[in-house]
Coordinates of N, CA and C in Angstrom, one line a residue:
X1 N -14.7 -36.7 0.8 CA -14.4 -36.8 -0.5 C -13.6 -38.5 -0.7
X2 N -14.3 -39.1 -1.6 CA -13.7 -40.5 -1.7 C -12.6 -40.4 -2.7
X3 N -11.6 -41.4 -2.1 CA -10.4 -41.7 -3.1 C -10.7 -41.7 -4.8
X4 N -11.7 -42.8 -5.2 CA -12.0 -42.8 -6.5 C -12.5 -41.1 -7.1
X5 N -13.3 -40.3 -6.0 CA -13.7 -39.1 -6.7 C -12.2 -38.4 -6.9
X6 N -11.0 -38.4 -6.5 CA -10.0 -38.0 -6.5 C -9.3 -38.3 -7.8
X7 N -9.4 -39.5 -8.0 CA -9.1 -40.1 -9.3 C -7.5 -40.9 -9.1
X8 N -7.4 -42.2 -9.2 CA -6.5 -43.4 -8.8 C -5.3 -42.6 -9.4
X9 N -5.5 -41.8 -10.7 CA -4.2 -41.7 -11.4 C -3.2 -40.5 -10.7
X10 N -3.9 -40.0 -9.4 CA -3.5 -38.7 -9.2 C -2.2 -39.7 -8.4
X11 N -1.9 -40.9 -8.0 CA -1.1 -41.6 -7.2 C 0.3 -41.3 -7.6
X12 N 0.4 -41.4 -9.3 CA 1.7 -41.3 -10.1 C 2.1 -40.0 -10.1
X13 N 1.5 -39.1 -9.8 CA 2.0 -37.7 -9.9 C 2.3 -37.0 -8.4
X14 N 1.8 -37.7 -7.5 CA 2.1 -37.0 -6.2 C 3.1 -37.8 -5.4
X15 N 3.4 -37.0 -4.5 CA 4.7 -37.5 -3.1 C 4.1 -38.3 -2.6
X16 N 2.6 -38.6 -2.2 CA 2.1 -39.3 -1.3 C 1.8 -40.6 -1.8
X17 N 1.9 -41.7 -0.9 CA 1.6 -42.7 -1.0 C -0.1 -42.8 -1.5
X18 N -0.6 -43.9 -1.8 CA -2.2 -44.1 -2.1 C -2.7 -44.2 -0.6
X19 N -2.0 -44.9 0.7 CA -2.9 -44.7 1.5 C -3.2 -43.1 2.1
X20 N -1.7 -42.6 2.2 CA -1.8 -41.2 2.5 C -2.8 -40.2 2.0
X21 N -2.9 -40.3 0.4 CA -3.8 -40.0 -0.5 C -5.1 -40.4 0.1
X22 N -5.6 -41.3 0.5 CA -6.7 -41.6 0.7 C -7.4 -41.4 2.2
X23 N -6.4 -40.9 3.2 CA -6.6 -40.3 4.3 C -6.8 -39.2 4.3
X24 N -5.9 -38.1 3.6 CA -6.0 -36.9 3.3 C -7.6 -36.6 2.6
X25 N -7.8 -37.3 1.5 CA -9.1 -37.2 0.5 C -10.2 -37.5 1.6
X26 N -10.1 -38.2 2.5 CA -11.4 -38.4 3.5 C -11.7 -37.3 4.3
X27 N -10.5 -36.3 4.9 CA -10.8 -35.5 5.5 C -11.0 -33.9 4.5
X28 N -10.8 -34.1 3.5 CA -10.7 -33.1 2.2 C -12.1 -32.6 1.4
X29 N -12.4 -31.0 1.2 CA -13.3 -30.9 0.6 C -13.3 -30.5 -1.0
X30 N -13.8 -31.2 -2.1 CA -13.9 -30.9 -3.2 C -14.1 -29.1 -3.5
X31 N -13.1 -28.7 -4.2 CA -13.3 -27.5 -4.6 C -13.1 -27.3 -6.4
X32 N -13.7 -26.5 -6.9 CA -13.4 -26.1 -8.3 C -13.3 -25.0 -8.4
X33 N -12.2 -24.4 -9.1 CA -12.1 -23.2 -9.7 C -11.8 -22.9 -11.4
X34 N -12.6 -21.6 -11.7 CA -12.2 -21.1 -13.1 C -11.0 -20.6 -13.3
X35 N -10.3 -20.8 -14.6 CA -9.2 -19.8 -15.0 C -9.3 -18.5 -14.3
X36 N -8.2 -17.9 -13.8 CA -8.1 -16.8 -13.5 C -9.1 -16.5 -12.0
X37 N -9.7 -17.5 -11.4 CA -10.1 -17.4 -10.2 C -9.1 -17.6 -9.2
X38 N -9.2 -16.4 -8.2 CA -8.2 -16.6 -6.9 C -8.3 -17.5 -5.8
X39 N -7.6 -18.3 -5.5 CA -7.6 -19.3 -4.7 C -7.4 -19.2 -3.0
X40 N -6.1 -18.5 -2.9 CA -5.6 -17.8 -2.1 C -5.3 -16.5 -1.9
X41 N -5.3 -15.3 -0.9 CA -5.2 -14.3 -1.1 C -3.6 -14.1 -0.2
X42 N -2.8 -13.1 -0.7 CA -1.4 -13.0 -0.1 C -2.4 -12.3 1.5
X43 N -1.5 -12.7 2.5 CA -2.2 -12.1 3.8 C -3.0 -12.6 4.6
X44 N -3.6 -13.6 4.0 CA -4.8 -14.4 4.4 C -4.4 -14.9 5.6
X45 N -5.5 -15.2 6.6 CA -4.8 -15.9 7.8 C -5.6 -17.2 7.9
X46 N -6.3 -17.7 6.3 CA -6.3 -19.2 6.7 C -5.2 -20.1 6.4
X47 N -5.3 -21.4 7.2 CA -4.2 -22.2 6.9 C -4.7 -23.5 6.2
X48 N -5.3 -23.5 5.2 CA -5.8 -24.9 4.6 C -4.3 -25.2 3.7
X49 N -4.5 -26.7 3.2 CA -3.7 -27.0 2.6 C -4.4 -27.7 1.4
X50 N -4.0 -27.4 0.4 CA -4.6 -28.2 -1.0 C -3.8 -29.2 -1.9
X51 N -4.2 -30.0 -2.3 CA -3.9 -30.8 -3.0 C -4.6 -30.6 -4.4
X52 N -3.9 -30.7 -5.9 CA -4.3 -30.3 -6.8 C -4.6 -31.8 -7.7
X53 N -6.1 -31.9 -7.5 CA -6.5 -33.0 -8.5 C -6.3 -32.9 -10.1
X54 N -6.4 -31.9 -10.8 CA -6.9 -31.5 -11.7 C -6.6 -30.1 -12.2
X55 N -5.9 -29.7 -13.3 CA -5.6 -28.4 -13.9 C -4.2 -28.2 -13.0
X56 N -3.8 -27.2 -13.1 CA -2.6 -26.1 -13.2 C -2.7 -24.7 -12.1
X57 N -1.9 -24.5 -11.5 CA -2.5 -23.1 -10.3 C -1.0 -22.1 -10.6
X58 N -1.1 -21.0 -10.2 CA -0.1 -20.0 -10.5 C 0.2 -19.1 -9.1
X59 N 1.2 -19.3 -8.4 CA 1.5 -18.1 -6.9 C 2.0 -17.2 -7.6
X60 N 2.0 -15.9 -7.1 CA 2.4 -14.7 -7.6 C 2.5 -13.9 -6.2
X61 N 2.8 -12.6 -6.6 CA 2.8 -11.4 -5.6 C 2.5 -10.3 -6.7
X62 N 1.8 -9.2 -5.7 CA 1.4 -7.9 -6.9 C 1.7 -6.8 -6.2
X63 N 2.0 -5.6 -6.8 CA 2.4 -4.7 -6.0 C 0.9 -4.0 -5.9
X64 N 1.1 -2.4 -5.4 CA 0.0 -1.5 -5.3 C -0.4 -1.1 -6.6
X65 N 0.5 -1.3 -7.8 CA 0.0 -0.9 -9.0 C -0.6 -1.8 -9.4
X66 N -0.5 -2.9 -8.9 CA -1.1 -4.0 -10.0 C -0.1 -5.1 -10.6
X67 N 0.8 -4.4 -10.7 CA 2.4 -5.1 -11.4 C 2.6 -6.7 -10.6
X68 N 2.6 -7.6 -11.2 CA 2.7 -9.1 -10.8 C 3.8 -9.4 -11.0
X69 N 4.3 -10.6 -10.3 CA 5.5 -11.6 -10.2 C 5.1 -12.6 -9.9
X70 N 5.5 -13.6 -11.0 CA 5.0 -15.1 -10.8 C 6.1 -15.6 -10.3
X71 N 5.8 -16.5 -8.9 CA 6.7 -17.4 -8.4 C 6.9 -18.7 -8.6
X72 N 5.8 -19.1 -9.4 CA 5.9 -20.4 -10.0 C 4.7 -21.0 -10.6
X73 N 4.5 -22.3 -11.0 CA 3.5 -23.0 -11.1 C 3.3 -24.3 -10.6
X74 N 2.0 -24.9 -10.3 CA 1.9 -26.4 -9.7 C 1.2 -26.7 -10.6
X75 N 1.0 -28.2 -10.8 CA 0.1 -28.6 -11.4 C -0.4 -30.5 -10.8
X76 N -1.0 -30.8 -11.2 CA -1.8 -32.0 -10.8 C -0.9 -33.0 -10.2
X77 N -1.2 -33.4 -9.0 CA -0.5 -34.0 -7.9 C 0.2 -33.3 -6.7
X78 N 0.3 -32.0 -7.3 CA 1.3 -31.1 -6.3 C 0.4 -30.8 -5.2
X79 N 1.1 -30.2 -4.4 CA -0.1 -29.6 -3.1 C 0.8 -28.1 -2.8
X80 N 0.0 -27.2 -2.3 CA 0.4 -25.9 -1.7 C -0.3 -25.5 -0.6
X81 N 0.2 -24.7 0.2 CA -0.3 -24.0 1.3 C 0.4 -24.6 2.3
X82 N 1.0 -25.2 2.6 CA 1.9 -25.8 3.4 C 2.8 -24.8 4.4
X83 N 3.0 -23.9 3.7 CA 3.7 -23.0 4.4 C 2.8 -22.1 5.4
X84 N 1.8 -21.9 5.5 CA 0.9 -21.0 6.3 C 0.3 -22.4 6.9
X85 N 0.0 -23.3 6.9 CA -0.3 -24.5 7.3 C 0.7 -25.0 8.7
X86 N 2.0 -25.0 8.4 CA 3.4 -25.4 9.1 C 3.3 -24.0 10.1
X87 N 3.5 -23.2 9.7 CA 3.8 -22.0 10.4 C 2.9 -21.2 11.4
X88 N 1.6 -21.3 10.7 CA 0.4 -20.6 11.1 C 0.6 -18.9 11.1
X89 N 1.7 -18.2 10.0 CA 1.7 -17.3 9.2 C 0.9 -16.7 8.3
X90 N 0.6 -15.7 8.1 CA -0.3 -15.5 7.0 C 0.1 -16.0 5.6
X91 N -0.4 -16.3 4.9 CA 0.0 -16.3 3.4 C 0.8 -15.5 3.0
X92 N 1.7 -16.0 2.4 CA 2.9 -15.3 1.7 C 2.9 -15.0 0.3
X93 N 2.0 -15.1 -0.3 CA 1.7 -15.3 -2.0 C 0.2 -15.4 -2.2
X94 N -0.1 -14.9 -3.3 CA -1.5 -14.9 -3.4 C -1.5 -16.5 -4.7
X95 N -2.6 -17.1 -4.7 CA -2.9 -18.2 -5.8 C -3.9 -17.9 -6.5
X96 N -3.8 -18.3 -7.9 CA -4.8 -18.3 -8.8 C -4.8 -19.8 -9.5
X97 N -6.0 -19.9 -10.1 CA -6.1 -20.9 -11.0 C -5.6 -20.9 -12.5
X98 N -4.6 -21.3 -12.9 CA -4.2 -20.9 -14.4 C -4.8 -21.3 -15.3
X99 N -5.9 -22.4 -15.0 CA -6.8 -22.9 -15.8 C -8.0 -23.9 -15.4
X100 N -9.1 -24.0 -15.7 CA -9.8 -24.9 -14.9 C -9.2 -25.8 -13.8
X101 N -9.9 -25.5 -13.0 CA -8.6 -26.4 -11.8 C -10.0 -27.2 -10.9
X102 N -9.3 -28.4 -10.5 CA -10.1 -28.9 -8.9 C -9.1 -29.3 -8.1
X103 N -9.1 -28.9 -7.1 CA -8.6 -29.1 -5.9 C -9.1 -29.8 -4.3
X104 N -8.6 -31.1 -3.7 CA -8.8 -31.3 -2.4 C -8.4 -30.2 -1.2
X105 N -9.5 -29.4 -0.5 CA -9.1 -28.6 0.2 C -9.1 -29.2 1.8
X106 N -8.2 -29.0 2.6 CA -7.9 -29.5 3.7 C -7.5 -28.8 5.0
X107 N -8.5 -28.4 5.6 CA -8.2 -27.8 7.0 C -7.0 -28.3 7.8
X108 N -6.9 -27.5 9.0 CA -5.7 -27.7 9.4 C -6.2 -28.9 10.8
X109 N -7.5 -28.8 11.1 CA -7.9 -29.9 12.3 C -8.0 -31.2 11.3
X110 N -8.2 -31.2 10.4 CA -8.5 -32.5 9.3 C -6.9 -33.1 9.0
X111 N -6.4 -32.0 8.8 CA -4.7 -32.1 8.3 C -4.0 -32.8 9.7
X112 N -4.0 -32.4 10.7 CA -3.5 -32.8 11.8 C -3.8 -34.0 12.7
X113 N -5.0 -34.4 12.3 CA -5.7 -35.9 12.8 C -5.3 -36.7 11.5
X114 N -5.1 -36.5 10.1 CA -4.5 -37.3 9.3 C -2.8 -37.4 9.8
X115 N -2.1 -36.6 9.7 CA -1.0 -36.3 10.1 C -0.3 -37.3 11.2
X116 N -1.0 -37.3 12.1 CA -0.6 -38.1 13.5 C -1.2 -40.1 13.2
X117 N -2.0 -40.4 12.4 CA -1.8 -41.6 12.1 C -0.9 -42.0 10.7
X118 N -0.4 -40.8 9.9 CA 0.5 -41.2 9.1 C 1.6 -39.9 9.1
X119 N 2.6 -40.1 10.1 CA 3.5 -39.3 10.2 C 4.3 -38.6 9.1
X120 N 4.3 -40.0 7.8 CA 5.5 -39.4 6.9 C 4.7 -38.1 5.7
X121 N 3.1 -38.1 6.0 CA 2.4 -36.8 5.5 C 3.2 -35.6 6.0
X122 N 3.7 -35.3 6.9 CA 4.2 -34.2 7.5 C 5.7 -34.0 7.1
X123 N 6.9 -35.1 7.2 CA 7.5 -35.1 6.2 C 7.8 -34.5 4.8
X124 N 6.7 -34.9 4.1 CA 6.9 -35.0 2.6 C 6.4 -33.3 2.7
X125 N 5.9 -32.9 3.4 CA 5.3 -31.3 3.4 C 6.5 -30.5 3.8
X126 N 7.4 -31.1 4.4 CA 8.4 -30.4 4.9 C 9.7 -30.4 3.8
X127 N 9.7 -31.7 3.1 CA 10.7 -31.7 2.0 C 9.8 -30.4 0.9
X128 N 8.4 -30.7 1.0 CA 8.0 -29.4 -0.5 C 8.5 -28.1 -0.2
X129 N 8.3 -28.4 1.5 CA 8.9 -26.6 1.7 C 10.1 -26.4 1.0
X130 N 11.5 -27.3 1.4 CA 12.6 -27.0 1.3 C 12.9 -26.6 -0.3
X131 N 11.7 -27.7 -1.1 CA 12.6 -27.4 -2.2 C 11.8 -25.9 -2.9
X132 N 10.5 -25.4 -2.3 CA 10.1 -24.7 -2.7 C 11.0 -23.4 -2.1
X133 N 11.5 -23.3 -1.2 CA 12.8 -22.2 -1.0 C 13.9 -22.1 -1.8
X134 N 14.3 -23.5 -2.3 CA 15.3 -23.2 -3.1 C 15.3 -23.0 -4.6
X135 N 13.7 -23.4 -4.7 CA 12.9 -22.4 -6.3 C 13.2 -20.9 -6.1
X136 N 12.7 -20.4 -4.9 CA 12.9 -19.5 -4.5 C 14.3 -18.4 -4.7
X137 N 15.1 -19.3 -4.4 CA 16.8 -18.8 -4.2 C 16.9 -18.7 -5.6
X138 N 16.6 -19.5 -6.2 CA 17.4 -19.7 -7.8 C 16.6 -18.3 -8.4
X139 N 15.1 -17.9 -8.1 CA 14.5 -16.8 -8.7 C 15.5 -15.7 -8.4
X140 N 15.4 -15.6 -7.2 CA 16.2 -14.7 -6.8 C 17.5 -14.1 -7.4
X141 N 18.4 -15.3 -7.2 CA 19.6 -15.1 -7.9 C 19.8 -14.9 -9.6
X142 N 18.5 -15.6 -10.2 CA 18.3 -14.8 -11.8 C 17.6 -13.7 -11.7
X143 N 16.9 -12.9 -10.8 CA 16.9 -11.3 -10.7 C 17.9 -10.2 -10.4
X144 N 18.9 -10.9 -9.6 CA 20.0 -10.3 -9.0 C 21.1 -10.2 -10.2
X145 N 21.7 -11.2 -11.0 CA 22.7 -11.3 -11.8 C 22.1 -11.8 -13.3
X146 N 21.1 -11.5 -13.9 CA 20.7 -11.6 -15.2 C 19.9 -10.9 -15.5
X147 N 20.4 -10.0 -17.1 CA 19.3 -8.9 -17.3 C 18.6 -9.5 -17.8
X148 N 17.3 -8.7 -18.8 CA 16.2 -8.9 -19.1 C 16.3 -10.3 -20.0
X149 N 17.0 -10.0 -20.9 CA 17.3 -11.4 -22.1 C 18.0 -12.4 -21.3
X150 N 18.6 -12.7 -20.5 CA 19.0 -13.5 -19.6 C 18.0 -14.4 -18.8
X151 N 17.2 -13.7 -18.1 CA 16.2 -14.1 -17.4 C 15.2 -14.7 -18.5
X152 N 14.8 -14.3 -19.7 CA 13.9 -14.5 -20.6 C 14.5 -16.3 -21.3
X153 N 15.9 -15.8 -21.4 CA 16.6 -17.0 -22.1 C 16.6 -18.1 -21.4
X154 N 16.8 -18.0 -19.8 CA 16.5 -18.9 -19.2 C 15.2 -19.8 -19.1
X155 N 14.2 -18.6 -18.7 CA 12.7 -19.3 -18.9 C 12.6 -20.0 -20.2
X156 N 12.8 -20.0 -21.1 CA 12.6 -20.3 -22.5 C 13.2 -21.9 -22.5
X157 N 14.4 -21.8 -21.8 CA 15.1 -23.1 -22.0 C 14.8 -24.1 -20.7
X158 N 14.4 -23.4 -19.7 CA 13.7 -24.3 -18.7 C 12.9 -25.5 -18.9
X159 N 11.5 -25.0 -19.6 CA 10.5 -25.9 -19.8 C 10.9 -26.5 -21.3
X160 N 12.2 -26.3 -22.2 CA 11.9 -26.8 -23.3 C 12.2 -28.2 -23.6
X161 N 11.7 -28.7 -24.6 CA 11.7 -30.3 -24.9 C 12.4 -30.8 -26.2
X162 N 13.2 -31.5 -26.3 CA 14.2 -31.4 -27.8 C 13.0 -32.6 -28.7
X163 N 13.1 -32.0 -29.8 CA 12.3 -32.1 -30.7 C 13.0 -32.6 -32.1
X164 N 13.8 -33.5 -32.6 CA 14.1 -33.7 -33.5 C 15.5 -32.9 -33.6
X165 N 15.5 -31.6 -34.7 CA 16.7 -31.1 -34.4 C 16.3 -29.3 -33.9
X166 N 15.4 -29.5 -33.4 CA 15.1 -28.0 -32.3 C 14.6 -28.4 -31.1
X167 N 14.2 -27.3 -30.4 CA 13.5 -27.7 -29.1 C 11.9 -26.7 -28.6
X168 N 11.3 -27.3 -28.3 CA 10.0 -26.6 -28.0 C 9.4 -26.0 -26.8
X169 N 9.5 -25.1 -26.1 CA 8.8 -24.6 -25.3 C 7.5 -23.8 -25.2
X170 N 6.7 -24.5 -24.2 CA 5.0 -24.1 -24.5 C 5.2 -22.6 -24.6
X171 N 4.0 -22.4 -25.1 CA 3.5 -21.0 -25.6 C 3.1 -20.1 -24.4
X172 N 3.4 -18.7 -24.3 CA 3.2 -18.5 -23.3 C 3.2 -16.9 -23.8
X173 N 2.3 -15.7 -23.2 CA 1.9 -14.7 -23.5 C 3.1 -13.7 -23.1
X174 N 3.3 -12.5 -23.8 CA 4.3 -11.4 -23.6 C 4.1 -11.2 -22.1
X175 N 2.9 -10.9 -21.5 CA 2.5 -10.4 -20.4 C 3.1 -11.6 -19.1
X176 N 2.4 -13.1 -19.6 CA 3.0 -13.8 -18.6 C 4.5 -14.0 -18.5
X177 N 5.2 -14.0 -19.6 CA 6.5 -13.8 -19.5 C 7.1 -12.8 -18.5
X178 N 6.9 -11.5 -18.8 CA 7.1 -10.5 -18.0 C 6.8 -10.5 -16.4
X179 N 5.9 -11.4 -16.1 CA 5.3 -11.5 -15.0 C 6.5 -12.8 -14.3
X180 N 7.0 -13.5 -15.0 CA 7.5 -14.5 -14.7 C 9.2 -13.9 -14.4
X181 N 9.7 -13.0 -15.5 CA 11.1 -12.7 -15.2 C 11.1 -11.2 -14.6
X182 N 9.4 -10.9 -14.3 CA 10.0 -9.2 -13.8 C 10.4 -8.2 -14.3
X183 N 9.9 -8.0 -15.7 CA 10.1 -7.3 -16.6 C 8.9 -6.3 -17.4
X184 N 8.8 -5.4 -17.8 CA 7.7 -5.1 -18.5 C 7.4 -5.6 -19.7
X185 N 6.3 -5.7 -20.2 CA 5.7 -6.4 -21.2 C 6.1 -5.7 -22.6
X186 N 6.5 -4.4 -22.4 CA 7.3 -4.0 -23.7 C 8.6 -4.0 -23.9
X187 N 9.3 -4.7 -22.5 CA 11.0 -5.0 -22.6 C 10.9 -6.5 -23.3
X188 N 9.8 -7.0 -23.0 CA 9.6 -8.6 -23.1 C 9.2 -8.7 -24.5
X189 N 8.6 -7.7 -25.2 CA 8.1 -7.9 -26.9 C 9.4 -7.5 -27.5
X190 N 10.2 -6.6 -27.0 CA 11.6 -5.7 -27.8 C 12.5 -6.9 -28.0
X191 N 12.6 -8.0 -26.8 CA 13.6 -9.0 -26.6 C 12.9 -10.1 -27.5
X192 N 11.9 -10.7 -27.6 CA 11.1 -11.5 -28.5 C 11.0 -11.1 -29.9
X193 N 10.8 -10.0 -30.5 CA 11.1 -9.4 -31.9 C 12.4 -9.7 -32.2
X194 N 13.5 -9.2 -31.4 CA 14.5 -9.7 -31.8 C 15.0 -10.9 -31.9
X195 N 14.4 -12.0 -31.0 CA 15.2 -13.4 -31.3 C 14.3 -13.9 -32.1
X196 N 13.3 -13.3 -32.7 CA 12.4 -13.8 -34.1 C 13.3 -13.4 -35.4
X197 N 13.4 -11.8 -35.1 CA 14.3 -11.5 -36.4 C 15.6 -12.3 -36.6
X198 N 16.2 -12.5 -35.8 CA 17.6 -13.0 -35.8 C 17.3 -14.9 -35.9
X199 N 16.1 -15.3 -36.3 CA 16.1 -16.7 -36.5 C 16.2 -17.7 -35.3
X200 N 16.1 -17.1 -34.1 CA 16.2 -18.0 -33.0 C 15.0 -18.6 -32.6
X201 N 14.1 -18.1 -32.6 CA 12.5 -18.8 -32.4 C 11.9 -18.3 -33.2
X202 N 10.7 -19.0 -33.2 CA 9.1 -19.3 -34.2 C 8.3 -19.6 -33.0
X203 N 7.3 -18.3 -32.9 CA 6.4 -18.3 -32.3 C 5.1 -19.2 -32.7
X204 N 4.2 -20.1 -32.4 CA 3.4 -20.7 -32.8 C 2.1 -20.6 -32.1
X205 N 0.8 -20.8 -32.5 CA -0.3 -20.7 -31.3 C -0.4 -21.6 -30.2
X206 N 0.8 -22.6 -30.2 CA 0.6 -23.3 -29.0 C 2.3 -23.5 -28.2
X207 N 2.9 -23.1 -29.1 CA 4.5 -23.3 -28.8 C 5.6 -22.4 -28.8
X208 N 6.5 -22.3 -28.3 CA 7.7 -21.3 -28.8 C 8.7 -22.6 -29.6
X209 N 9.2 -22.3 -30.5 CA 10.1 -23.2 -31.0 C 11.3 -22.5 -31.1
X210 N 12.4 -23.1 -30.7 CA 13.5 -22.7 -30.3 C 14.7 -23.2 -31.5
X211 N 15.1 -22.5 -32.8 CA 15.6 -23.2 -34.2 C 16.8 -23.3 -33.8
X212 N 17.6 -22.5 -33.0 CA 19.2 -22.4 -32.7 C 19.5 -22.4 -31.7
X213 N 20.5 -22.4 -30.8 CA 21.1 -22.0 -29.8 C 20.6 -21.0 -29.6
X214 N 20.5 -20.4 -28.3 CA 20.2 -19.1 -28.1 C 21.4 -18.3 -27.7
X215 N 21.6 -17.0 -27.6 CA 22.7 -16.5 -27.3 C 22.9 -16.3 -25.9
X216 N 24.4 -16.4 -25.3 CA 24.3 -16.6 -23.7 C 24.2 -15.2 -23.8
X217 N 24.5 -14.1 -24.3 CA 24.1 -12.8 -23.7 C 23.9 -11.9 -25.1
X218 N 22.9 -10.8 -24.7 CA 22.4 -10.0 -25.8 C 22.9 -8.4 -25.5

């Protein structure tokens, strides 16, 4: 695919330079996914690298009962799949499209040829992998040391943006919050109801308004 097809605006959101992006897109396939469609299956043996041209993806793990734990989200300009590409090991998590998503998919041979001509690409992937390990470490600490309320509080504050005299966090369903914090939807519902009744939050169609400082403990 051509660089113009991947949109020049991608440069401002990406860790790669324009030259590096052009080289990667030259060996990429243009792939589109609907919301909820799986892109990567955990334990799969493929080693393709993905660049997000448009949209947002969710990485997650699920047990045999279908209970899911969200590991993180990536959006336009980000890449994923680098762990299997660099290590040759099976996929460590599943990835699905969190919304309509367009990806540039690069196989191992195309990546190796491009990285040979642009060595900095490999360094960027390694830095991304290090960042990913740090994020997972923080998540493990949260699961180990915070109760359900503490994890929900951290999630709401993580993405909150100040607006006048309050903060606004993106709207999430109770199930998506449960998947993020590793709790049941019923427990999340209980905590969110208590926060609403206490005047701490207001939930609208597109956001969660944090009206006053959330208690440190509950």
